[in-house]
Structure formats: C-alpha cells, structure tokens
Amino acid sequence: MSDSDVPKREMDDNWFSDAEAESILSNAPSSDSSELQQLVGDLRDAFSTPTDIPAGEMLQEYLTVIDLTTTTGTPTGKTRSKKLITGLGTFIATATGKVVLGTAVAAASVSGAHAADLVDIPLLPDNPPAEVQEELDLVEEELDLVEEEVVEEELVEDSVGEDALEELAFTNDEEEDDNLADDDEDEQQDDEVADDEDDENHGQVVSEFARSTDLEGCEKGRAISELARSKSDPDSDDQDSDDPDSDDPDSDSDDTLSDEEGDHHKSKCHSSDEVDRDDVAAPDDDDDEHEDGNREKKSHDKDNGKGKGKAHKASDDHDDDD
Amino acid sequence: MPKTTETGFAATLDAARKGDSLAFEQLYRSLNRRVASFARARRSPDPEGLVNETFLRVFTKLGDFSGTEQQFHGWVFRIARNLLIDGERQRARRVHEVIESTESVTASLEPAPDEVAESHILGEELLRRLEVLTPEQRDVVLLRVVADQSLEVVAESLDKSVGSVKAMQHRALRTLAREISREAVSR
C-alpha cells in the first residue's frame, strides 16, 4: 500500500456513495449536491474544446490522408520530397554517393557550361527545369572543390582541339585559361600565342635532348643542330643538301646552338676530326658517288671550323663541282 | 471522418503501427480535444502545442504499446500529464513566467475578446475553487470531468489502482462540498 492510497477507515466514511459520486461527476441531476454538481457542470463547460486541434507540421507527417486506392499506406506529398532530400544527403555522405555525386556534378557543370555558352552540347536544353536546377544546386554545394576540377577538365576537353591540347601540355594553368575562348579571333590569337610558346618549348626540347642524348662528339653536335634547325627553318634538311650557301664557311645562320655548346662541339669535333678526316679522305673515288651523303658531314665540319685540311678538301670538292 | 477498413480499436492500433495514416488520424481525433481541455484546465500556456507534443510522442512510441483502448487512453493522458508537470517545473524557476502564462492562456482562446475574457474569468474562478484540493485530487476531478475519462483511465494515467482513484475522487468531492457549504454560510 502506497502513501497515496486512501486508508480503509476513510473509505468507510462515505460522504458520497459510488453512485452519487458517479452521478455528480457525470453531471446527472441530483437533489443532494446541487451546488457541487453545478460546480462540476461549470468546469466541464468552461474547458470543453468543440473543435479538433490543428496538427503541427511534424504531426502532419503521420496524419497525411492517403488515397484509399493505395495499399501501402505510405504518406505522400511533401513528406516524400523532404525524405528524398534527407536521404540524398545521407547517400552523399557515403563513398559510393560521392562517386555518383562527382559524376552528377560533372554533368551539372557541363550543363551549366552549356547554359553559359562556354560549350555547345547538342540536344541539351539551355534552361533546365526549376526542380532539376534546385537539385543541381544542392549537389554543387556539397563538393565545391571537385566541381572546380571537373569543370576545368571538361571544358578543356570540349573546347580545345587535339593540336591545342599538345600545346597546352607545355603550358601552365594561366595559359590554359587563356586558350579556353573559342571565338575565331581568339583562335588566331591563340595560334600566335602558341607559336611564341613553341619557340620556348622548342628550346627546352633541344636542351633536354642535348642533356639526355647518348651521342657524342660530332654526331651529337650534328643532331642537336639538326634538331634546332628543324624549328627555326622547316626546310633546313633540304637546304643542307641543295643550297650551296650552306657550304659557305662564313655562314652561321643555320647554327642555332648556344655559343657554349657550339664551341664545345666544335672543339670536340675538331679533336676527333683527324680520325674522321682520315676515314673520309681515303676513299677519294667515292666522293662523287657519296657526295650528297658526305656533303652534309663536310659542310657541318666546315661550319664548325674543323681542320683546314678538311675544309679545304670540302671547298676543293665544291669548286670542282661548280 | 475517414474510417479505416477494419473495425475495432485493436485493428486501428495495428494499422497505425504499420504506418496507416488513416489509423493515426482516427486515434488523434478520438482524444485530441479532451487532451486540449485537460491542458487548458491545468493552465497550460500552450494547450495546442502540448496536444501536438503528446501525440508526437504517442505515435513515435506506438510500437512499444500494447493493451486495450482504456489503457491506450490512460497512456495518452499520462504522457500529457507528465509534459504538463515538466512545463510547470520549468515555469516555476522563472518568476516572470507567471505573467506570461496568463497572457498566453488568454491568447490561446480563439473566440471574440469579450467572450474570451468572460470564459477566462469563469474558468479561472473555477480553478481557484479547485485549489483546496491536492494536485492529485485535482487531476482526478479534471480527468473525470473535463477530459470525461473513466475511473480505469484515470487510474492508468496516474499510475494508481482503481480503488485509490475512487477514494481520491470521493475525498475531492467531499472537500469541494465542504468548501461550498462554508462559502454559503459566510455569505
């Protein structure tokens, strides 16, 4: 028996019988306790609620009336969209969700680029529906960094041709941004820019080759010279064989090597020239037949200031030819 | 009022557990007005909010409940009563909340200002007469009279036996009758 329980002696002191108590509380007519019954009646009337209490937003999710034709009993309408967005956020948090998100962001970015006239994607509408745009906005806000990287890659691939891609391979990020414009005038400017960049890149290529090649001596120098000439003078190969000016010992125009490298190669070729000269000088009968093949070597040797014998012999040969 | 396809409280409860919106609505409509009346009689500053909070908890924990309809009603009023007690304890810590609760009780009445004032005054006068009772006796009277619940439901709400509730009921009526007689004599 708890403290709040009524003691038996009190329960025996029946002021009201159970029936009387029930009649009072139920507002049934009674002559014995009219004022008390009036008080009870007044209480019931003063605090009665005639209409249903409107359900709040959270409670509405339980009380949404569904179509009686459905069998699942799942709430419809706004609840589904709210749960969808909530579920989307949960999905994005997973690794799989992020991969899908990245793809979706790429698609959204491309569509955005399309809408911004940066790229032209056939069959893609310029103005996506508002609902789709809202979803895209939510996706973009989740991974801003990924979006930036994907946008750069997608725009480069869509707006730049293969040739430009090769050029861009040697440029920094700022130059890539400059090349993204696709107008005709911009293309011409880009070509000019690319030409200037090519000069620098070609020099780097030549330097790289000079450092990395296994060739030595005259061969190395010749190869470097040829590589250098291939950029400055596209017809340099033919010129070496047919252009008599190329045999001019005073001509330095074809030599694009730096002074240090040129001198080094010149001296190197010069030091080893006697061996080469002996090999070349011995078979005089073959000079005419191999004239074209040796002319290049001779002219190169001459240009590099190799031994007088060699030069003189080359010049004598040329004189004979003329 | 929309009806579920199956009759009986048990079927309604089972359907609600499975997520049937119609079942939820039926349970809500069977008790929401009585819970609101009890909340207003207990001077709740936000009776509608308390009703919503009560049924949110009921529907959230519906899977844990099992019993008859009377037990379900008792469970609902127990939740509502506990929420009222928690609210009163919070307000008791703030002295200025007394004035705000009076104003909010006035604001919770939707009818015209004159009617609100009259009913509000009458209601306050009635509640003042119940102050001679203990808190539990007062709740017994309010649950029986204002919420129109049976002895069994009141016992379930207060977590007491039916006999104890009946005794408290008797004591409350006796005290009120004695108080009314004293007032009549004093006039």
Coordinates of C-alpha atoms in Angstrom, one line a residue:
Chain A
M1 CA 0.0 0.0 0.0
S2 CA 1.5 3.3 -1.1
D3 CA 1.4 6.6 0.7
S4 CA -1.2 8.0 -1.7
D5 CA -3.6 5.2 -1.1
V6 CA -6.7 6.0 0.9
P7 CA -6.8 4.3 4.3
K8 CA -9.7 1.9 4.9
R9 CA -11.2 4.0 7.6
E10 CA -11.5 6.9 5.3
M11 CA -13.0 4.7 2.6
D12 CA -15.7 3.6 5.1
D13 CA -16.7 7.3 5.7
N14 CA -18.9 7.5 2.7
W15 CA -19.8 11.1 2.1
F16 CA -20.9 10.1 -1.3
S17 CA -21.8 6.7 -2.5
D18 CA -20.2 5.4 -5.6
A19 CA -23.4 6.0 -7.5
E20 CA -23.8 9.5 -6.1
A21 CA -20.2 10.3 -7.0
E22 CA -20.7 9.0 -10.5
S23 CA -23.8 11.0 -10.9
I24 CA -22.1 14.2 -9.8
L25 CA -19.1 13.7 -12.0
S26 CA -21.3 12.8 -15.0
N27 CA -23.5 15.8 -14.4
A28 CA -26.5 13.7 -13.8
P29 CA -29.4 15.5 -12.0
S30 CA -29.2 15.1 -8.2
S31 CA -31.0 17.0 -5.4
D32 CA -28.4 16.4 -2.7
S33 CA -25.4 18.2 -4.1
S34 CA -26.8 20.7 -6.4
E35 CA -24.1 23.3 -5.8
L36 CA -21.4 20.7 -6.2
Q37 CA -23.0 19.4 -9.3
Q38 CA -23.3 22.9 -10.6
L39 CA -19.5 23.4 -10.0
V40 CA -18.7 20.2 -11.9
G41 CA -21.0 21.3 -14.8
D42 CA -19.4 24.7 -14.9
L43 CA -16.0 23.1 -15.1
R44 CA -16.9 20.9 -18.0
D45 CA -18.4 23.8 -19.9
A46 CA -15.6 26.2 -19.3
F47 CA -12.9 24.0 -20.6
S48 CA -14.6 22.0 -23.3
T49 CA -13.0 22.0 -26.7
P50 CA -15.6 22.0 -29.5
T51 CA -13.2 21.6 -32.5
D52 CA -10.2 19.4 -33.3
I53 CA -6.8 20.9 -32.5
P54 CA -4.9 21.5 -35.8
A55 CA -1.9 19.2 -36.1
G56 CA 1.6 20.8 -36.3
E57 CA 4.0 20.2 -39.2
M58 CA 5.7 17.2 -37.6
L59 CA 2.4 15.6 -36.7
Q60 CA 1.1 16.2 -40.1
E61 CA 3.5 13.6 -41.4
Y62 CA 1.6 11.0 -39.5
L63 CA -1.8 12.3 -40.4
T64 CA -1.5 12.9 -44.1
V65 CA -4.6 11.3 -45.7
I66 CA -3.7 8.9 -48.4
D67 CA -5.6 7.7 -51.4
L68 CA -7.8 4.8 -50.3
T69 CA -6.9 3.1 -53.6
T70 CA -3.3 2.6 -52.4
T71 CA -2.4 -0.3 -50.3
T72 CA 0.9 0.6 -48.8
G73 CA -0.3 3.4 -46.5
T74 CA 2.9 5.5 -47.1
P75 CA 2.4 9.2 -46.6
T76 CA 2.5 11.2 -49.8
G77 CA 3.1 14.7 -50.9
K78 CA 5.6 16.9 -49.2
T79 CA 6.8 14.2 -46.9
R80 CA 8.3 12.2 -49.8
S81 CA 10.3 15.2 -51.1
K82 CA 11.6 16.0 -47.7
K83 CA 12.6 12.4 -47.1
L84 CA 14.1 12.3 -50.5
I85 CA 16.3 15.3 -49.9
T86 CA 17.2 14.0 -46.5
G87 CA 18.0 10.6 -47.9
L88 CA 20.1 12.2 -50.7
G89 CA 22.2 13.9 -48.1
T90 CA 22.8 10.7 -46.3
F91 CA 23.7 9.0 -49.6
I92 CA 26.2 11.7 -50.5
A93 CA 28.0 11.0 -47.2
T94 CA 28.9 7.5 -48.4
A95 CA 31.8 6.8 -50.7
T96 CA 29.5 5.5 -53.4
G97 CA 27.5 8.6 -53.1
K98 CA 30.5 10.8 -53.6
V99 CA 31.5 9.0 -56.8
V100 CA 28.0 9.3 -58.1
L101 CA 28.0 12.9 -56.9
G102 CA 31.1 13.6 -58.8
T103 CA 29.6 12.3 -62.0
A104 CA 26.5 14.2 -61.3
V105 CA 28.5 17.4 -60.6
A106 CA 30.4 16.9 -63.9
A107 CA 27.1 16.5 -65.7
A108 CA 25.7 19.5 -63.9
S109 CA 28.9 21.6 -64.6
V110 CA 28.8 20.7 -68.3
S111 CA 25.2 21.6 -68.5
G112 CA 26.0 24.8 -66.7
A113 CA 28.8 25.4 -69.1
H114 CA 26.4 24.7 -71.9
A115 CA 23.9 27.2 -70.5
A116 CA 26.7 29.7 -70.1
D117 CA 27.6 29.3 -73.8
L118 CA 31.0 28.1 -73.0
V119 CA 30.4 24.8 -74.7
D120 CA 27.7 23.7 -77.0
I121 CA 26.2 20.3 -76.3
P122 CA 23.7 19.2 -78.8
L123 CA 20.2 18.2 -77.6
L124 CA 20.9 19.6 -74.1
P125 CA 18.3 22.3 -73.1
D126 CA 19.7 25.6 -72.2
N127 CA 17.3 26.1 -69.3
P128 CA 16.8 23.0 -67.1
P129 CA 13.5 22.7 -65.1
A130 CA 13.5 24.5 -61.8
E131 CA 13.3 21.3 -59.8
V132 CA 16.3 19.9 -61.7
Q133 CA 18.2 23.1 -61.1
E134 CA 17.4 23.0 -57.4
E135 CA 18.8 19.5 -57.2
L136 CA 21.8 20.5 -59.2
D137 CA 22.4 23.4 -56.9
L138 CA 22.4 21.2 -53.8
V139 CA 24.8 18.8 -55.4
E140 CA 27.2 21.6 -56.4
E141 CA 27.2 23.0 -52.9
E142 CA 28.3 19.7 -51.4
L143 CA 31.6 19.3 -53.2
D144 CA 32.9 22.7 -54.5
L145 CA 36.5 21.5 -54.9
V146 CA 35.5 18.5 -57.0
E147 CA 33.3 20.7 -59.1
E148 CA 36.2 23.1 -59.9
E149 CA 38.5 20.3 -61.0
V150 CA 35.9 18.6 -63.1
V151 CA 34.8 21.9 -64.7
E152 CA 38.4 22.6 -65.8
E153 CA 38.9 19.1 -67.3
E154 CA 35.5 19.0 -69.0
L155 CA 35.8 22.5 -70.5
V156 CA 39.3 21.8 -71.8
E157 CA 38.3 18.6 -73.4
D158 CA 35.2 20.0 -75.0
S159 CA 36.5 23.4 -76.2
V160 CA 40.1 22.7 -77.2
G161 CA 41.3 20.6 -80.3
E162 CA 43.9 18.0 -80.4
D163 CA 46.6 20.3 -81.7
A164 CA 45.9 22.8 -78.9
L165 CA 46.0 20.0 -76.4
E166 CA 49.5 19.2 -77.3
E167 CA 50.4 22.8 -76.9
L168 CA 48.6 23.0 -73.6
A169 CA 50.6 20.1 -72.4
F170 CA 53.6 22.5 -72.0
T171 CA 51.7 25.5 -70.6
N172 CA 50.8 26.4 -67.1
D173 CA 47.2 26.9 -65.7
E174 CA 47.0 30.6 -66.6
E175 CA 47.8 29.9 -70.2
E176 CA 45.2 27.1 -70.3
D177 CA 42.6 29.6 -69.1
D178 CA 43.7 32.0 -71.9
N179 CA 43.2 29.3 -74.5
L180 CA 39.7 28.4 -73.4
A181 CA 38.0 31.1 -75.5
D182 CA 36.6 29.6 -78.7
D183 CA 35.9 32.6 -80.9
D184 CA 37.6 32.8 -84.3
E185 CA 39.5 35.9 -83.4
D186 CA 40.6 34.3 -80.3
E187 CA 41.7 31.2 -82.1
Q188 CA 44.0 33.3 -84.3
Q189 CA 45.5 34.9 -81.2
D190 CA 45.9 31.6 -79.6
D191 CA 47.8 30.4 -82.6
E192 CA 50.1 33.3 -82.3
V193 CA 50.5 32.7 -78.7
A194 CA 51.1 29.1 -79.4
D195 CA 53.8 30.0 -81.8
D196 CA 55.6 32.1 -79.2
E197 CA 55.2 29.3 -76.7
D198 CA 56.6 26.9 -79.3
D199 CA 59.8 28.8 -79.5
E200 CA 60.4 28.5 -75.8
N201 CA 59.3 24.9 -75.7
H202 CA 61.5 24.0 -78.7
G203 CA 64.4 25.4 -76.9
Q204 CA 63.6 23.3 -73.9
V205 CA 63.3 20.3 -76.2
V206 CA 66.7 21.0 -77.7
S207 CA 68.2 21.5 -74.3
E208 CA 66.7 18.4 -73.0
F209 CA 67.9 16.4 -75.9
A210 CA 71.4 17.7 -75.6
R211 CA 71.5 16.6 -72.0
S212 CA 69.9 13.3 -72.4
T213 CA 71.3 12.0 -75.7
D214 CA 73.9 9.2 -75.8
L215 CA 75.5 10.6 -78.9
E216 CA 79.0 12.1 -78.6
G217 CA 81.2 14.4 -80.5
C218 CA 80.3 15.5 -83.9
E219 CA 77.3 13.3 -84.2
K220 CA 75.9 14.8 -81.1
G221 CA 76.5 18.2 -82.3
R222 CA 75.1 17.5 -85.6
A223 CA 72.0 16.0 -84.2
I224 CA 71.5 18.9 -81.9
S225 CA 72.0 21.3 -84.7
E226 CA 69.5 19.5 -86.9
L227 CA 67.0 19.5 -84.1
A228 CA 67.5 23.1 -83.5
R229 CA 67.2 23.9 -87.2
S230 CA 64.0 21.9 -87.6
K231 CA 62.2 24.5 -85.7
S232 CA 63.9 27.7 -86.9
D233 CA 64.0 26.6 -90.5
P234 CA 61.5 23.9 -91.6
D235 CA 63.4 23.4 -94.8
S236 CA 66.7 23.1 -93.2
D237 CA 67.2 19.4 -94.2
D238 CA 66.8 20.1 -97.9
Q239 CA 68.9 23.2 -97.6
D240 CA 71.8 21.3 -96.3
S241 CA 71.9 19.1 -99.3
D242 CA 71.0 21.5 -102.2
D243 CA 71.7 25.0 -101.1
P244 CA 75.2 26.0 -102.0
D245 CA 75.1 28.7 -99.4
S246 CA 75.1 26.2 -96.8
D247 CA 78.7 25.3 -97.6
D248 CA 79.8 28.8 -97.0
P249 CA 82.3 28.6 -94.2
D250 CA 81.2 32.1 -93.0
S251 CA 77.6 31.2 -92.7
D252 CA 76.4 30.9 -89.1
S253 CA 72.7 31.3 -89.7
D254 CA 71.9 27.7 -89.5
D255 CA 73.7 27.1 -86.3
T256 CA 71.1 27.8 -83.6
L257 CA 73.2 26.2 -80.8
S258 CA 74.3 28.4 -78.0
D259 CA 77.8 29.6 -78.1
E260 CA 79.0 27.4 -75.3
E261 CA 77.6 24.2 -76.8
G262 CA 78.6 25.2 -80.3
D263 CA 82.2 25.8 -79.2
H264 CA 82.2 22.6 -77.2
H265 CA 81.0 20.6 -80.1
K266 CA 83.3 22.4 -82.5
S267 CA 86.3 21.7 -80.3
K268 CA 85.2 18.1 -79.8
C269 CA 84.6 17.6 -83.5
H270 CA 87.9 19.3 -84.1
S271 CA 89.8 17.0 -81.7
S272 CA 88.3 13.9 -83.2
D273 CA 88.4 15.3 -86.7
E274 CA 91.7 13.8 -87.7
V275 CA 90.3 10.3 -87.3
D276 CA 87.2 11.2 -89.2
R277 CA 89.1 13.0 -91.8
D278 CA 91.3 10.0 -92.4
D279 CA 88.3 7.9 -92.9
V280 CA 86.7 10.3 -95.2
A281 CA 89.8 11.3 -97.1
A282 CA 91.0 7.8 -98.1
P283 CA 88.3 6.8 -100.5
D284 CA 88.5 9.7 -102.9
D285 CA 87.0 7.8 -105.7
D286 CA 83.8 7.5 -103.8
D287 CA 83.5 11.2 -103.2
D288 CA 81.3 11.9 -106.2
E289 CA 79.0 9.0 -105.6
H290 CA 78.7 9.8 -101.9
E291 CA 78.8 13.4 -102.5
D292 CA 75.3 14.1 -101.2
G293 CA 75.8 11.9 -98.2
N294 CA 79.1 13.4 -97.3
R295 CA 78.3 16.9 -98.2
E296 CA 76.2 17.3 -95.1
K297 CA 79.0 16.0 -93.0
K298 CA 81.6 18.1 -94.7
S299 CA 79.6 21.2 -94.6
H300 CA 78.9 20.6 -91.0
D301 CA 82.5 20.0 -90.2
K302 CA 83.4 23.1 -92.2
D303 CA 80.9 25.2 -90.4
N304 CA 82.2 24.1 -87.1
G305 CA 85.6 25.1 -88.0
K306 CA 87.3 21.8 -88.2
G307 CA 90.7 21.2 -89.5
K308 CA 91.8 23.2 -92.5
G309 CA 92.5 20.1 -94.4
K310 CA 89.0 19.1 -94.1
A311 CA 87.6 22.4 -95.0
H312 CA 90.0 22.8 -97.8
K313 CA 89.2 19.5 -99.2
A314 CA 85.5 20.2 -98.9
S315 CA 85.9 23.5 -100.6
D316 CA 88.0 22.0 -103.3
D317 CA 85.4 19.4 -103.9
H318 CA 82.7 22.1 -104.2
D319 CA 84.9 24.0 -106.5
D320 CA 85.3 21.1 -108.7
D321 CA 81.6 20.6 -108.7
D322 CA 80.9 24.1 -109.7
Chain B
M1 CA -14.5 11.4 -40.6
P2 CA -12.4 8.9 -42.6
K3 CA -12.6 5.3 -41.3
T4 CA -10.2 2.5 -41.6
T5 CA -11.2 -0.5 -43.4
E6 CA -11.1 -2.7 -40.3
T7 CA -13.2 -2.1 -37.2
G8 CA -12.2 -2.1 -33.6
F9 CA -9.5 -0.4 -31.6
A10 CA -7.2 -3.4 -32.0
A11 CA -7.3 -3.2 -35.7
T12 CA -6.9 0.6 -35.7
L13 CA -3.9 0.3 -33.4
D14 CA -2.4 -2.4 -35.5
A15 CA -2.9 -0.4 -38.7
A16 CA -1.3 2.6 -37.0
R17 CA 1.7 0.6 -36.1
K18 CA 2.1 -0.3 -39.8
G19 CA 2.0 3.4 -40.7
D20 CA -1.6 3.7 -41.8
S21 CA -2.3 7.5 -41.9
L22 CA -6.0 6.9 -41.5
A23 CA -5.4 4.9 -38.3
F24 CA -3.2 7.7 -36.9
E25 CA -5.9 10.2 -37.7
Q26 CA -8.6 8.2 -36.0
L27 CA -6.5 7.8 -32.9
Y28 CA -5.8 11.5 -32.9
R29 CA -9.4 12.6 -33.5
S30 CA -10.6 10.4 -30.6
L31 CA -8.6 12.2 -28.0
N32 CA -7.1 15.4 -29.2
R33 CA -9.9 17.7 -27.9
R34 CA -10.1 16.0 -24.5
V35 CA -6.3 16.3 -24.1
A36 CA -6.6 20.0 -25.0
S37 CA -9.4 20.6 -22.4
F38 CA -7.3 18.9 -19.7
A39 CA -4.3 21.0 -20.7
R40 CA -6.3 24.3 -20.5
A41 CA -7.8 23.3 -17.2
R42 CA -4.2 22.7 -16.0
R43 CA -3.4 26.3 -17.1
S44 CA -1.0 25.2 -19.9
P45 CA 0.4 28.2 -21.7
D46 CA 0.2 26.4 -25.0
P47 CA -2.5 23.7 -25.0
E48 CA -2.3 23.1 -28.8
G49 CA 1.4 22.7 -28.6
L50 CA 1.0 20.3 -25.7
V51 CA -1.5 18.3 -27.7
N52 CA 0.9 18.1 -30.7
E53 CA 3.8 17.1 -28.5
T54 CA 1.7 14.5 -26.7
F55 CA 0.6 12.8 -29.9
L56 CA 4.0 13.0 -31.4
R57 CA 5.4 11.0 -28.5
V58 CA 2.4 8.6 -28.7
F59 CA 2.9 7.9 -32.4
T60 CA 6.6 7.7 -32.1
K61 CA 6.4 5.1 -29.3
L62 CA 3.3 3.4 -30.6
G63 CA 5.3 0.2 -31.3
D64 CA 6.0 -0.2 -27.6
F65 CA 2.4 0.0 -26.5
S66 CA 0.1 -2.9 -26.2
G67 CA -3.3 -3.0 -24.4
T68 CA -6.9 -2.2 -24.5
E69 CA -8.5 1.1 -25.6
Q70 CA -8.8 2.2 -22.0
Q71 CA -5.2 1.5 -21.4
F72 CA -4.3 3.5 -24.5
H73 CA -6.3 6.5 -23.3
G74 CA -4.6 6.2 -19.9
W75 CA -1.2 6.1 -21.6
V76 CA -2.0 9.2 -23.7
F77 CA -3.1 11.2 -20.7
R78 CA -0.1 10.1 -18.7
I79 CA 2.1 11.5 -21.3
A80 CA 0.2 14.7 -21.4
R81 CA 0.2 15.0 -17.6
N82 CA 3.9 14.4 -17.5
L83 CA 4.5 17.1 -20.1
L84 CA 2.4 19.5 -18.0
I85 CA 4.3 18.8 -14.9
D86 CA 7.6 19.3 -16.7
G87 CA 6.4 22.6 -18.0
E88 CA 5.2 23.7 -14.6
R89 CA 8.6 23.0 -13.1
Q90 CA 10.3 25.0 -15.8
R91 CA 8.0 27.9 -15.3
A92 CA 8.4 27.8 -11.5
R93 CA 12.1 28.6 -12.0
R94 CA 11.2 31.8 -13.7
V95 CA 9.2 34.3 -11.7
H96 CA 8.2 36.4 -14.7
E97 CA 6.8 33.4 -16.4
V98 CA 3.6 33.6 -14.3
I99 CA 2.5 36.8 -16.1
E100 CA 3.4 35.4 -19.5
S101 CA 1.5 32.2 -18.9
T102 CA -1.6 34.2 -18.0
E103 CA -1.3 36.2 -21.2
S104 CA -0.7 33.1 -23.3
V105 CA -3.7 31.4 -21.8
T106 CA -5.7 34.4 -22.9
A107 CA -4.1 34.3 -26.4
S108 CA -4.9 30.6 -26.8
L109 CA -8.7 31.3 -26.9
E110 CA -9.8 31.9 -30.4
P111 CA -13.3 33.5 -29.8
A112 CA -14.0 37.2 -29.5
P113 CA -12.2 39.2 -26.9
D114 CA -15.4 39.7 -24.8
E115 CA -16.2 36.0 -24.8
V116 CA -12.6 35.1 -24.1
A117 CA -12.5 37.4 -21.1
E118 CA -15.7 36.0 -19.7
S119 CA -14.9 32.4 -20.1
H120 CA -11.4 33.0 -19.0
I121 CA -12.6 34.7 -15.8
L122 CA -15.1 31.9 -15.2
G123 CA -12.6 29.3 -15.8
E124 CA -10.0 30.9 -13.5
E125 CA -12.7 31.2 -10.8
L126 CA -13.5 27.6 -11.1
L127 CA -9.9 26.6 -11.0
R128 CA -9.3 28.8 -8.0
R129 CA -12.0 26.8 -6.2
L130 CA -10.1 23.6 -7.0
E131 CA -7.1 24.9 -5.2
V132 CA -8.4 23.5 -2.0
L133 CA -7.7 20.0 -3.4
T134 CA -4.3 18.3 -3.6
P135 CA -2.7 18.1 -7.0
E136 CA -3.6 14.5 -7.5
Q137 CA -7.2 15.1 -6.3
R138 CA -7.4 18.0 -8.7
D139 CA -6.2 15.9 -11.6
V140 CA -8.7 13.1 -10.7
V141 CA -11.5 15.6 -10.9
L142 CA -10.3 17.2 -14.1
L143 CA -9.7 13.9 -15.8
R144 CA -13.1 12.7 -14.8
V145 CA -15.0 15.9 -15.5
V146 CA -13.1 17.9 -18.2
A147 CA -11.5 15.0 -20.0
D148 CA -14.5 12.8 -19.5
Q149 CA -12.5 9.7 -18.7
S150 CA -13.4 6.6 -16.7
L151 CA -12.0 5.6 -13.4
E152 CA -9.9 3.0 -15.1
V153 CA -8.4 5.5 -17.5
V154 CA -7.7 7.9 -14.6
A155 CA -6.0 5.1 -12.7
E156 CA -3.8 4.3 -15.7
S157 CA -2.9 8.0 -16.1
L158 CA -1.9 8.4 -12.5
D159 CA -0.3 5.0 -12.3
K160 CA -2.6 4.1 -9.4
S161 CA -5.1 1.4 -8.6
V162 CA -8.8 1.9 -9.4
G163 CA -9.6 1.8 -5.7
S164 CA -7.1 4.5 -4.9
V165 CA -8.5 6.7 -7.6
K166 CA -12.0 6.1 -6.4
A167 CA -11.1 7.1 -2.9
M168 CA -9.3 10.2 -4.1
Q169 CA -12.4 11.0 -6.0
H170 CA -14.6 10.7 -3.0
R171 CA -12.2 12.8 -0.9
A172 CA -12.1 15.5 -3.6
L173 CA -15.9 15.7 -3.8
R174 CA -16.2 15.9 -0.1
T175 CA -13.7 18.7 0.2
L176 CA -15.4 20.7 -2.6
A177 CA -18.8 20.2 -1.0
R178 CA -17.5 21.3 2.4
E179 CA -15.9 24.4 0.8
I180 CA -19.1 25.3 -1.0
S181 CA -21.1 25.0 2.3
R182 CA -18.6 27.2 4.1
E183 CA -18.9 29.8 1.4
A184 CA -22.7 29.6 1.7
V185 CA -22.5 30.1 5.4
S186 CA -20.2 33.1 5.1
R187 CA -22.5 35.0 2.8

